[in-house]
Amino acid sequence: MTSYSWSPLNCILGLLELCERNRDDKALVEENHGKMRTAARHLLSLIDDTLQASKLGEGEFALVREPVDFAHLQADVDDIMQLLAVEAGVIMEGRQEEDGIAYRYVLGNELYLRQIFLNIYSNCIKYNRPGGKVITHVTSSELPDGKVLLRWEITDTGIGMSPEFLKRVFEPFARESSVASTVGGTGLGMPIVKQLIELMGGSIEISSELGEGSTFVISIPFDPAPAPRETEQAASGSTLQGRRLLLVEDNDLNAEIAATIMEDEGAYVSIAGDGAQAVEAFAANPAGTFDAILMDVAMPKMDGLAATRAIRALDRPDAASIPIIAMTGNAFQEDVRECLEAGMNAHIAKPIDAAKAERVIAKAMGRRENSVQQ
């Protein structure tokens, strides 16, 4: 029995109990930690689907385009999906053009693209069989208007869909009745996927045969984006060794986790408990004391947006240039836009992924140093 037949939260609680009973079995504890991480990410996806669906119904989607590196996006998605695939006994395979995707960098919406692929791959794994496969074929072609059309054909060897359900697959809360009681989900993923793809000017087609599997074909046009300069690429791959960070977080446990992650990468971390303390700590120290600020958004006394505006308004040379990176569980695009409009440089969604956080922080600091040198 896989974890899909019971709730992710029950899975986490059960695995914690097993870890408590077998503390001396290091291999088992490590294996259970991996399973808990998978279950937690699945639980987050269910919560995100529910919140996103409410915004969908209220027409609150906004399309903000920014440079997207498909190599990084694919790596992020693969990291999550491989955990689910291994647990379910499903093999993930990929096929691309001989020289890979011809357009690695495009102008798009990374948050929406990630959600699209996580939803589709999750379905391909959940509704598959042990020993089954999920095969992805990616192609690209130029369009007459200068855009590039990226096309993903994602095929699974799973249980497929009945003709009746295939007609309703994009309806909110639609679930195949034969598996609804054994496979977790909200029935909101595919409606969200269709809405996001159409928002980007693309299309999705699904073909399926009961008992034989399903094929999802996604086509989205993009404007090509230039590759980042070598200095930016180098910065994105640098470490945090020796960097001085101001971490602003009102939750003690969250602060401890984030500080440990950054300190494990060699950074020196100072902690402020709310936005007011952050402004005070920044103002009380000489210019150049901190290399970057990691700012929680939802905090008492003064939230992260207000604290960022207050820091940017200070009359000192580093107030305008110090990188301020948002840390928040609100990962919708409008939330990201609010952070940027308040004066933040980048956005990290909770729970914090160590590798991604390091890339985002290092890139923000690299851009600041490049602008100073110029």
mmCIF file of C-alpha atoms in Angstrom:
data_model
loop_
_atom_site.group_PDB
_atom_site.id
_atom_site.type_symbol
_atom_site.label_atom_id
_atom_site.label_comp_id
_atom_site.label_asym_id
_atom_site.label_seq_id
_atom_site.Cartn_x
_atom_site.Cartn_y
_atom_site.Cartn_z
ATOM 1 C CA MET A 1 0.000 0.000 0.000
ATOM 2 C CA THR A 2 1.420 3.388 -0.975
ATOM 3 C CA SER A 3 0.937 6.658 0.842
ATOM 4 C CA TYR A 4 -1.568 7.740 -1.813
ATOM 5 C CA SER A 5 -4.267 5.601 -0.194
ATOM 6 C CA TRP A 6 -4.131 7.643 3.021
ATOM 7 C CA SER A 7 -3.745 11.297 3.808
ATOM 8 C CA PRO A 8 -0.252 12.853 3.668
ATOM 9 C CA LEU A 9 -0.651 14.131 7.233
ATOM 10 C CA ASN A 10 -1.455 10.645 8.541
ATOM 11 C CA CYS A 11 1.545 9.386 6.601
ATOM 12 C CA ILE A 12 3.836 11.907 8.291
ATOM 13 C CA LEU A 13 2.459 11.140 11.758
ATOM 14 C CA GLY A 14 2.806 7.405 11.207
ATOM 15 C CA LEU A 15 6.386 7.728 9.990
ATOM 16 C CA LEU A 16 7.267 9.940 12.963
ATOM 17 C CA GLU A 17 5.969 7.206 15.252
ATOM 18 C CA LEU A 18 8.134 4.631 13.458
ATOM 19 C CA CYS A 19 11.177 6.885 13.829
ATOM 20 C CA GLU A 20 10.503 7.281 17.552
ATOM 21 C CA ARG A 21 10.324 3.505 18.006
ATOM 22 C CA ASN A 22 13.458 2.845 15.928
ATOM 23 C CA ARG A 23 15.790 5.719 16.794
ATOM 24 C CA ASP A 24 18.876 3.504 16.631
ATOM 25 C CA ASP A 25 18.105 2.261 13.111
ATOM 26 C CA LYS A 26 19.797 5.068 11.167
ATOM 27 C CA ALA A 27 18.974 3.621 7.752
ATOM 28 C CA LEU A 28 15.277 3.312 8.577
ATOM 29 C CA VAL A 29 15.119 6.808 10.067
ATOM 30 C CA GLU A 30 16.763 8.306 6.965
ATOM 31 C CA GLU A 31 14.397 6.385 4.697
ATOM 32 C CA ASN A 32 11.402 7.595 6.706
ATOM 33 C CA HIS A 33 12.654 11.176 6.563
ATOM 34 C CA GLY A 34 12.635 10.957 2.778
ATOM 35 C CA LYS A 35 9.099 9.592 2.806
ATOM 36 C CA MET A 36 7.960 12.342 5.181
ATOM 37 C CA ARG A 37 9.470 14.977 2.903
ATOM 38 C CA THR A 38 7.562 13.507 -0.033
ATOM 39 C CA ALA A 39 4.301 13.404 1.942
ATOM 40 C CA ALA A 40 4.788 16.981 3.161
ATOM 41 C CA ARG A 41 5.320 18.267 -0.362
ATOM 42 C CA HIS A 42 2.242 16.390 -1.507
ATOM 43 C CA LEU A 43 0.244 17.958 1.331
ATOM 44 C CA LEU A 44 1.487 21.396 0.294
ATOM 45 C CA SER A 45 0.370 20.744 -3.272
ATOM 46 C CA LEU A 46 -3.136 19.873 -2.045
ATOM 47 C CA ILE A 47 -3.296 23.077 0.010
ATOM 48 C CA ASP A 48 -1.960 25.123 -2.905
ATOM 49 C CA ASP A 49 -4.596 23.605 -5.200
ATOM 50 C CA THR A 50 -7.382 24.590 -2.813
ATOM 51 C CA LEU A 51 -6.130 28.161 -2.386
ATOM 52 C CA GLN A 52 -5.396 28.553 -6.077
ATOM 53 C CA ALA A 53 -8.868 27.299 -6.995
ATOM 54 C CA SER A 54 -10.470 29.974 -4.812
ATOM 55 C CA LYS A 55 -8.459 32.648 -6.581
ATOM 56 C CA LEU A 56 -9.339 31.083 -9.934
ATOM 57 C CA GLY A 57 -13.022 31.422 -9.144
ATOM 58 C CA GLU A 58 -12.585 35.065 -8.179
ATOM 59 C CA GLY A 59 -10.639 35.918 -11.329
ATOM 60 C CA GLU A 60 -7.553 36.974 -9.354
ATOM 61 C CA PHE A 61 -4.907 35.484 -11.632
ATOM 62 C CA ALA A 62 -2.299 37.914 -12.944
ATOM 63 C CA LEU A 63 0.320 37.033 -15.533
ATOM 64 C CA VAL A 64 3.740 38.432 -14.705
ATOM 65 C CA ARG A 65 6.531 37.395 -17.049
ATOM 66 C CA GLU A 66 10.173 37.066 -16.119
ATOM 67 C CA PRO A 67 13.193 35.161 -17.462
ATOM 68 C CA VAL A 68 12.778 31.421 -16.911
ATOM 69 C CA ASP A 69 15.637 28.912 -17.067
ATOM 70 C CA PHE A 70 14.012 25.645 -18.113
ATOM 71 C CA ALA A 71 17.032 23.642 -16.964
ATOM 72 C CA HIS A 72 16.563 24.883 -13.382
ATOM 73 C CA LEU A 73 12.773 24.539 -13.595
ATOM 74 C CA GLN A 74 13.042 20.962 -14.815
ATOM 75 C CA ALA A 75 15.543 20.126 -12.070
ATOM 76 C CA ASP A 76 13.196 21.505 -9.384
ATOM 77 C CA VAL A 77 10.240 19.515 -10.715
ATOM 78 C CA ASP A 78 12.331 16.360 -11.118
ATOM 79 C CA ASP A 79 13.557 16.573 -7.513
ATOM 80 C CA ILE A 80 9.981 16.440 -6.215
ATOM 81 C CA MET A 81 8.563 13.971 -8.717
ATOM 82 C CA GLN A 82 11.384 11.439 -8.443
ATOM 83 C CA LEU A 83 10.595 10.995 -4.747
ATOM 84 C CA LEU A 84 6.954 10.264 -5.544
ATOM 85 C CA ALA A 85 7.884 8.020 -8.467
ATOM 86 C CA VAL A 86 10.330 5.896 -6.472
ATOM 87 C CA GLU A 87 7.785 5.402 -3.694
ATOM 88 C CA ALA A 88 5.122 4.370 -6.211
ATOM 89 C CA GLY A 89 7.509 2.125 -8.180
ATOM 90 C CA VAL A 90 7.119 4.238 -11.336
ATOM 91 C CA ILE A 91 9.935 5.010 -13.775
ATOM 92 C CA MET A 92 10.356 8.567 -15.102
ATOM 93 C CA GLU A 93 11.845 8.862 -18.601
ATOM 94 C CA GLY A 94 12.580 11.936 -20.706
ATOM 95 C CA ARG A 95 13.241 12.487 -24.399
ATOM 96 C CA GLN A 96 14.314 15.779 -25.962
ATOM 97 C CA GLU A 97 15.656 17.010 -29.265
ATOM 98 C CA GLU A 98 19.210 15.821 -29.918
ATOM 99 C CA ASP A 99 20.695 19.102 -28.724
ATOM 100 C CA GLY A 100 18.111 19.570 -25.931
ATOM 101 C CA ILE A 101 15.517 22.337 -25.875
ATOM 102 C CA ALA A 102 16.644 24.914 -28.438
ATOM 103 C CA TYR A 103 15.351 27.724 -26.229
ATOM 104 C CA ARG A 104 16.488 27.203 -22.651
ATOM 105 C CA TYR A 105 15.701 30.779 -21.587
ATOM 106 C CA VAL A 106 12.275 32.314 -22.230
ATOM 107 C CA LEU A 107 10.060 35.015 -20.785
ATOM 108 C CA GLY A 108 7.402 33.229 -18.775
ATOM 109 C CA ASN A 109 5.959 32.610 -15.335
ATOM 110 C CA GLU A 110 8.074 30.086 -13.450
ATOM 111 C CA LEU A 111 5.611 29.742 -10.558
ATOM 112 C CA TYR A 112 2.710 28.849 -12.857
ATOM 113 C CA LEU A 113 4.829 26.546 -15.034
ATOM 114 C CA ARG A 114 6.059 24.642 -11.994
ATOM 115 C CA GLN A 115 2.498 24.192 -10.746
ATOM 116 C CA ILE A 116 1.357 22.929 -14.156
ATOM 117 C CA PHE A 117 4.004 20.225 -14.342
ATOM 118 C CA LEU A 118 3.752 19.195 -10.695
ATOM 119 C CA ASN A 119 0.021 18.633 -11.118
ATOM 120 C CA ILE A 120 0.323 16.644 -14.332
ATOM 121 C CA TYR A 121 3.260 14.497 -13.223
ATOM 122 C CA SER A 122 1.583 13.871 -9.887
ATOM 123 C CA ASN A 123 -1.477 12.515 -11.691
ATOM 124 C CA CYS A 124 0.667 10.406 -14.022
ATOM 125 C CA ILE A 125 2.342 8.794 -11.004
ATOM 126 C CA LYS A 126 -0.714 8.458 -8.755
ATOM 127 C CA TYR A 127 -2.830 6.787 -11.436
ATOM 128 C CA ASN A 128 -0.050 4.475 -12.590
ATOM 129 C CA ARG A 129 0.987 0.955 -11.598
ATOM 130 C CA PRO A 130 4.154 -0.380 -9.939
ATOM 131 C CA GLY A 131 6.640 -0.883 -12.749
ATOM 132 C CA GLY A 132 4.824 1.639 -14.932
ATOM 133 C CA LYS A 133 6.401 4.566 -16.740
ATOM 134 C CA VAL A 134 5.936 8.286 -17.280
ATOM 135 C CA ILE A 135 7.588 9.397 -20.521
ATOM 136 C CA THR A 136 8.143 13.039 -21.475
ATOM 137 C CA HIS A 137 8.999 14.199 -24.986
ATOM 138 C CA VAL A 138 9.907 17.890 -25.371
ATOM 139 C CA THR A 139 10.200 19.756 -28.669
ATOM 140 C CA SER A 140 10.487 23.397 -29.704
ATOM 141 C CA SER A 141 9.782 25.295 -32.912
ATOM 142 C CA GLU A 142 9.845 28.899 -34.100
ATOM 143 C CA LEU A 143 6.620 30.783 -34.760
ATOM 144 C CA PRO A 144 6.165 33.446 -37.473
ATOM 145 C CA ASP A 145 5.784 36.248 -34.901
ATOM 146 C CA GLY A 146 9.220 35.601 -33.406
ATOM 147 C CA LYS A 147 7.954 33.559 -30.501
ATOM 148 C CA VAL A 148 8.973 29.991 -29.780
ATOM 149 C CA LEU A 149 6.454 27.208 -29.254
ATOM 150 C CA LEU A 150 7.429 24.657 -26.620
ATOM 151 C CA ARG A 151 5.534 21.381 -26.703
ATOM 152 C CA TRP A 152 5.490 18.724 -23.989
ATOM 153 C CA GLU A 153 4.015 15.285 -24.649
ATOM 154 C CA ILE A 154 3.695 13.453 -21.310
ATOM 155 C CA THR A 155 2.529 9.845 -21.494
ATOM 156 C CA ASP A 156 1.870 7.428 -18.652
ATOM 157 C CA THR A 157 1.190 3.700 -18.683
ATOM 158 C CA GLY A 158 -1.398 3.921 -15.925
ATOM 159 C CA ILE A 159 -5.023 3.031 -15.476
ATOM 160 C CA GLY A 160 -6.310 5.609 -17.961
ATOM 161 C CA MET A 161 -9.633 7.433 -17.923
ATOM 162 C CA SER A 162 -13.081 6.388 -18.944
ATOM 163 C CA PRO A 163 -14.653 8.265 -21.891
ATOM 164 C CA GLU A 164 -17.242 9.722 -19.511
ATOM 165 C CA PHE A 165 -14.640 11.103 -17.084
ATOM 166 C CA LEU A 166 -12.444 12.411 -19.902
ATOM 167 C CA LYS A 167 -15.305 14.753 -20.842
ATOM 168 C CA ARG A 168 -15.339 16.171 -17.280
ATOM 169 C CA VAL A 169 -11.631 16.122 -16.453
ATOM 170 C CA PHE A 170 -11.335 19.940 -16.414
ATOM 171 C CA GLU A 171 -14.380 20.455 -14.191
ATOM 172 C CA PRO A 172 -13.628 21.477 -10.567
ATOM 173 C CA PHE A 173 -13.771 18.562 -8.090
ATOM 174 C CA ALA A 174 -14.203 15.983 -10.864
ATOM 175 C CA ARG A 175 -12.837 12.579 -9.733
ATOM 176 C CA GLU A 176 -12.908 9.183 -11.420
ATOM 177 C CA SER A 177 -15.388 7.327 -9.173
ATOM 178 C CA SER A 178 -13.598 3.975 -9.448
ATOM 179 C CA VAL A 179 -10.425 5.319 -7.743
ATOM 180 C CA ALA A 180 -11.644 8.359 -5.758
ATOM 181 C CA SER A 181 -11.674 6.442 -2.472
ATOM 182 C CA THR A 182 -8.156 4.987 -2.848
ATOM 183 C CA VAL A 183 -6.171 7.785 -4.529
ATOM 184 C CA GLY A 184 -5.737 11.106 -2.713
ATOM 185 C CA GLY A 185 -6.502 14.438 -4.331
ATOM 186 C CA THR A 186 -8.880 17.366 -4.481
ATOM 187 C CA GLY A 187 -10.102 17.189 -8.057
ATOM 188 C CA LEU A 188 -8.847 20.749 -8.524
ATOM 189 C CA GLY A 189 -5.489 20.133 -10.170
ATOM 190 C CA MET A 190 -6.548 19.782 -13.797
ATOM 191 C CA PRO A 191 -8.939 22.784 -13.828
ATOM 192 C CA ILE A 192 -6.086 24.904 -12.441
ATOM 193 C CA VAL A 193 -3.662 23.498 -15.032
ATOM 194 C CA LYS A 194 -6.014 24.381 -17.902
ATOM 195 C CA GLN A 195 -6.603 27.900 -16.556
ATOM 196 C CA LEU A 196 -2.889 28.624 -16.158
ATOM 197 C CA ILE A 197 -1.980 27.258 -19.600
ATOM 198 C CA GLU A 198 -4.691 29.301 -21.299
ATOM 199 C CA LEU A 199 -3.614 32.378 -19.334
ATOM 200 C CA MET A 200 -0.205 31.989 -21.006
ATOM 201 C CA GLY A 201 -1.789 31.647 -24.448
ATOM 202 C CA GLY A 202 -1.264 27.895 -24.639
ATOM 203 C CA SER A 203 -3.375 24.788 -24.905
ATOM 204 C CA ILE A 204 -3.655 21.328 -23.365
ATOM 205 C CA GLU A 205 -5.065 18.197 -24.948
ATOM 206 C CA ILE A 206 -5.650 14.862 -23.236
ATOM 207 C CA SER A 207 -6.166 11.472 -24.809
ATOM 208 C CA SER A 208 -6.738 8.369 -22.745
ATOM 209 C CA GLU A 209 -7.909 4.793 -22.908
ATOM 210 C CA LEU A 210 -9.191 2.988 -19.850
ATOM 211 C CA GLY A 211 -6.618 0.461 -18.709
ATOM 212 C CA GLU A 212 -3.975 1.659 -21.176
ATOM 213 C CA GLY A 213 -2.796 5.048 -19.863
ATOM 214 C CA SER A 214 -3.085 8.730 -20.753
ATOM 215 C CA THR A 215 -1.224 11.313 -22.832
ATOM 216 C CA PHE A 216 -1.101 15.034 -22.023
ATOM 217 C CA VAL A 217 0.032 17.406 -24.772
ATOM 218 C CA ILE A 218 0.905 20.936 -23.635
ATOM 219 C CA SER A 219 1.778 23.683 -26.116
ATOM 220 C CA ILE A 220 2.773 27.169 -24.895
ATOM 221 C CA PRO A 221 4.232 30.088 -26.897
ATOM 222 C CA PHE A 222 7.031 32.130 -25.321
ATOM 223 C CA ASP A 223 9.178 35.097 -26.166
ATOM 224 C CA PRO A 224 12.840 34.021 -26.165
ATOM 225 C CA ALA A 225 14.953 35.550 -23.400
ATOM 226 C CA PRO A 226 18.708 36.155 -23.569
ATOM 227 C CA ALA A 227 20.944 33.908 -21.516
ATOM 228 C CA PRO A 228 22.149 35.558 -18.291
ATOM 229 C CA ARG A 229 25.595 37.084 -18.363
ATOM 230 C CA GLU A 230 28.482 34.904 -17.240
ATOM 231 C CA THR A 231 28.896 37.015 -14.095
ATOM 232 C CA GLU A 232 25.269 36.356 -13.133
ATOM 233 C CA GLN A 233 25.631 32.643 -13.850
ATOM 234 C CA ALA A 234 28.734 32.503 -11.675
ATOM 235 C CA ALA A 235 26.930 34.348 -8.892
ATOM 236 C CA SER A 236 23.983 31.961 -9.035
ATOM 237 C CA GLY A 237 26.342 29.062 -8.443
ATOM 238 C CA SER A 238 28.359 30.629 -5.630
ATOM 239 C CA THR A 239 28.132 29.693 -1.957
ATOM 240 C CA LEU A 240 27.184 31.658 1.146
ATOM 241 C CA GLN A 241 30.519 30.990 2.826
ATOM 242 C CA GLY A 242 31.425 33.932 5.053
ATOM 243 C CA ARG A 243 28.329 35.974 4.182
ATOM 244 C CA ARG A 244 26.557 37.951 6.927
ATOM 245 C CA LEU A 245 22.789 37.574 6.817
ATOM 246 C CA LEU A 246 20.017 39.247 8.811
ATOM 247 C CA LEU A 247 17.186 36.738 9.228
ATOM 248 C CA VAL A 248 13.804 38.293 10.097
ATOM 249 C CA GLU A 249 11.313 35.698 11.378
ATOM 250 C CA ASP A 250 8.784 35.844 14.222
ATOM 251 C CA ASN A 251 8.337 32.072 14.568
ATOM 252 C CA ASP A 252 11.150 30.615 16.683
ATOM 253 C CA LEU A 253 11.086 27.184 15.036
ATOM 254 C CA ASN A 254 11.053 28.636 11.516
ATOM 255 C CA ALA A 255 13.923 30.934 12.487
ATOM 256 C CA GLU A 256 15.931 28.021 13.874
ATOM 257 C CA ILE A 257 15.392 25.947 10.718
ATOM 258 C CA ALA A 258 16.274 28.781 8.328
ATOM 259 C CA ALA A 259 19.316 29.831 10.369
ATOM 260 C CA THR A 260 20.611 26.256 10.496
ATOM 261 C CA ILE A 261 20.251 25.893 6.719
ATOM 262 C CA MET A 262 22.169 29.119 6.089
ATOM 263 C CA GLU A 263 24.835 28.403 8.712
ATOM 264 C CA ASP A 264 25.406 24.945 7.252
ATOM 265 C CA GLU A 265 26.346 26.775 4.039
ATOM 266 C CA GLY A 266 28.923 28.832 5.928
ATOM 267 C CA ALA A 267 26.926 32.022 6.527
ATOM 268 C CA TYR A 268 26.842 34.086 9.715
ATOM 269 C CA VAL A 269 23.226 34.684 10.736
ATOM 270 C CA SER A 270 21.719 37.347 12.999
ATOM 271 C CA ILE A 271 18.029 36.985 13.895
ATOM 272 C CA ALA A 272 15.361 39.680 14.329
ATOM 273 C CA GLY A 273 11.961 38.683 15.718
ATOM 274 C CA ASP A 274 9.788 41.080 13.705
ATOM 275 C CA GLY A 275 9.950 43.868 11.155
ATOM 276 C CA ALA A 276 10.525 46.612 13.721
ATOM 277 C CA GLN A 277 13.508 44.749 15.170
ATOM 278 C CA ALA A 278 14.865 44.259 11.645
ATOM 279 C CA VAL A 279 14.761 47.985 10.882
ATOM 280 C CA GLU A 280 16.398 48.717 14.238
ATOM 281 C CA ALA A 281 19.135 46.095 13.722
ATOM 282 C CA PHE A 282 19.928 47.349 10.229
ATOM 283 C CA ALA A 283 19.973 51.013 11.280
ATOM 284 C CA ALA A 284 22.064 50.374 14.406
ATOM 285 C CA ASN A 285 24.908 48.677 12.533
ATOM 286 C CA PRO A 286 27.438 50.340 10.207
ATOM 287 C CA ALA A 287 26.927 50.232 6.441
ATOM 288 C CA GLY A 288 28.125 46.940 4.997
ATOM 289 C CA THR A 289 27.468 44.918 8.168
ATOM 290 C CA PHE A 290 24.956 42.677 6.403
ATOM 291 C CA ASP A 291 25.303 41.193 2.917
ATOM 292 C CA ALA A 292 21.583 40.393 2.617
ATOM 293 C CA ILE A 293 18.312 40.354 4.579
ATOM 294 C CA LEU A 294 15.953 37.357 4.612
ATOM 295 C CA MET A 295 12.566 38.863 5.404
ATOM 296 C CA ASP A 296 9.464 37.006 6.525
ATOM 297 C CA VAL A 297 6.326 38.760 5.261
ATOM 298 C CA ALA A 298 3.569 38.011 7.795
ATOM 299 C CA MET A 299 4.787 39.277 11.206
ATOM 300 C CA PRO A 300 3.325 41.187 14.176
ATOM 301 C CA LYS A 301 4.131 44.853 14.999
ATOM 302 C CA MET A 302 5.594 45.496 11.547
ATOM 303 C CA ASP A 303 5.237 43.076 8.653
ATOM 304 C CA GLY A 304 7.936 42.356 6.108
ATOM 305 C CA LEU A 305 6.565 44.687 3.456
ATOM 306 C CA ALA A 306 6.486 47.659 5.834
ATOM 307 C CA ALA A 307 9.935 46.790 7.191
ATOM 308 C CA THR A 308 11.359 46.657 3.681
ATOM 309 C CA ARG A 309 9.918 50.064 2.826
ATOM 310 C CA ALA A 310 11.321 51.475 6.077
ATOM 311 C CA ILE A 311 14.805 50.125 5.359
ATOM 312 C CA ARG A 312 14.768 51.424 1.789
ATOM 313 C CA ALA A 313 13.814 54.881 3.101
ATOM 314 C CA LEU A 314 16.795 55.137 5.475
ATOM 315 C CA ASP A 315 19.362 57.835 4.642
ATOM 316 C CA ARG A 316 22.475 55.676 4.329
ATOM 317 C CA PRO A 317 24.426 54.329 1.346
ATOM 318 C CA ASP A 318 23.491 50.649 1.620
ATOM 319 C CA ALA A 319 19.770 51.107 2.336
ATOM 320 C CA ALA A 320 18.810 51.136 -1.317
ATOM 321 C CA SER A 321 21.182 48.412 -2.467
ATOM 322 C CA ILE A 322 21.180 45.677 0.173
ATOM 323 C CA PRO A 323 19.407 42.569 -1.169
ATOM 324 C CA ILE A 324 16.157 41.869 0.702
ATOM 325 C CA ILE A 325 14.697 38.447 -0.040
ATOM 326 C CA ALA A 326 11.142 37.606 0.960
ATOM 327 C CA MET A 327 10.454 34.353 2.817
ATOM 328 C CA THR A 328 6.783 33.465 2.854
ATOM 329 C CA GLY A 329 4.310 30.647 2.487
ATOM 330 C CA ASN A 330 2.283 32.876 0.132
ATOM 331 C CA ALA A 331 3.650 31.731 -3.210
ATOM 332 C CA PHE A 332 1.002 33.112 -5.553
ATOM 333 C CA GLN A 333 2.157 35.506 -8.218
ATOM 334 C CA GLU A 334 0.285 38.493 -6.762
ATOM 335 C CA ASP A 335 2.079 37.882 -3.437
ATOM 336 C CA VAL A 336 5.411 37.836 -5.234
ATOM 337 C CA ARG A 337 4.493 41.076 -6.994
ATOM 338 C CA GLU A 338 3.636 42.764 -3.674
ATOM 339 C CA CYS A 339 7.058 41.824 -2.322
ATOM 340 C CA LEU A 340 8.844 43.236 -5.359
ATOM 341 C CA GLU A 341 6.778 46.438 -5.292
ATOM 342 C CA ALA A 342 7.708 46.929 -1.619
ATOM 343 C CA GLY A 343 11.378 46.951 -2.603
ATOM 344 C CA MET A 344 12.386 43.325 -2.158
ATOM 345 C CA ASN A 345 14.771 41.779 -4.672
ATOM 346 C CA ALA A 346 13.601 38.169 -4.761
ATOM 347 C CA HIS A 347 11.208 35.678 -3.232
ATOM 348 C CA ILE A 348 11.706 32.298 -1.516
ATOM 349 C CA ALA A 349 8.628 30.191 -0.820
ATOM 350 C CA LYS A 350 8.353 28.245 2.428
ATOM 351 C CA PRO A 351 9.222 25.569 3.321
ATOM 352 C CA ILE A 352 12.743 26.615 2.422
ATOM 353 C CA ASP A 353 14.614 24.437 -0.040
ATOM 354 C CA ALA A 354 18.300 24.803 0.875
ATOM 355 C CA ALA A 355 19.739 24.554 -2.638
ATOM 356 C CA LYS A 356 17.216 26.933 -4.168
ATOM 357 C CA ALA A 357 17.509 29.426 -1.309
ATOM 358 C CA GLU A 358 21.276 29.499 -1.726
ATOM 359 C CA ARG A 359 20.942 30.142 -5.467
ATOM 360 C CA VAL A 360 18.425 32.961 -4.966
ATOM 361 C CA ILE A 361 20.413 34.693 -2.215
ATOM 362 C CA ALA A 362 23.756 34.323 -4.001
ATOM 363 C CA LYS A 363 22.273 35.640 -7.243
ATOM 364 C CA ALA A 364 20.793 38.691 -5.504
ATOM 365 C CA MET A 365 24.109 39.459 -3.838
ATOM 366 C CA GLY A 366 25.961 38.938 -7.110
ATOM 367 C CA ARG A 367 23.753 41.441 -8.917
ATOM 368 C CA ARG A 368 24.375 44.003 -6.184
ATOM 369 C CA GLU A 369 28.139 43.548 -6.402
ATOM 370 C CA ASN A 370 28.083 43.787 -10.199
ATOM 371 C CA SER A 371 26.146 47.078 -10.055
ATOM 372 C CA VAL A 372 28.601 48.496 -7.505
ATOM 373 C CA GLN A 373 31.574 47.564 -9.708
ATOM 374 C CA GLN A 374 29.968 49.207 -12.734
#
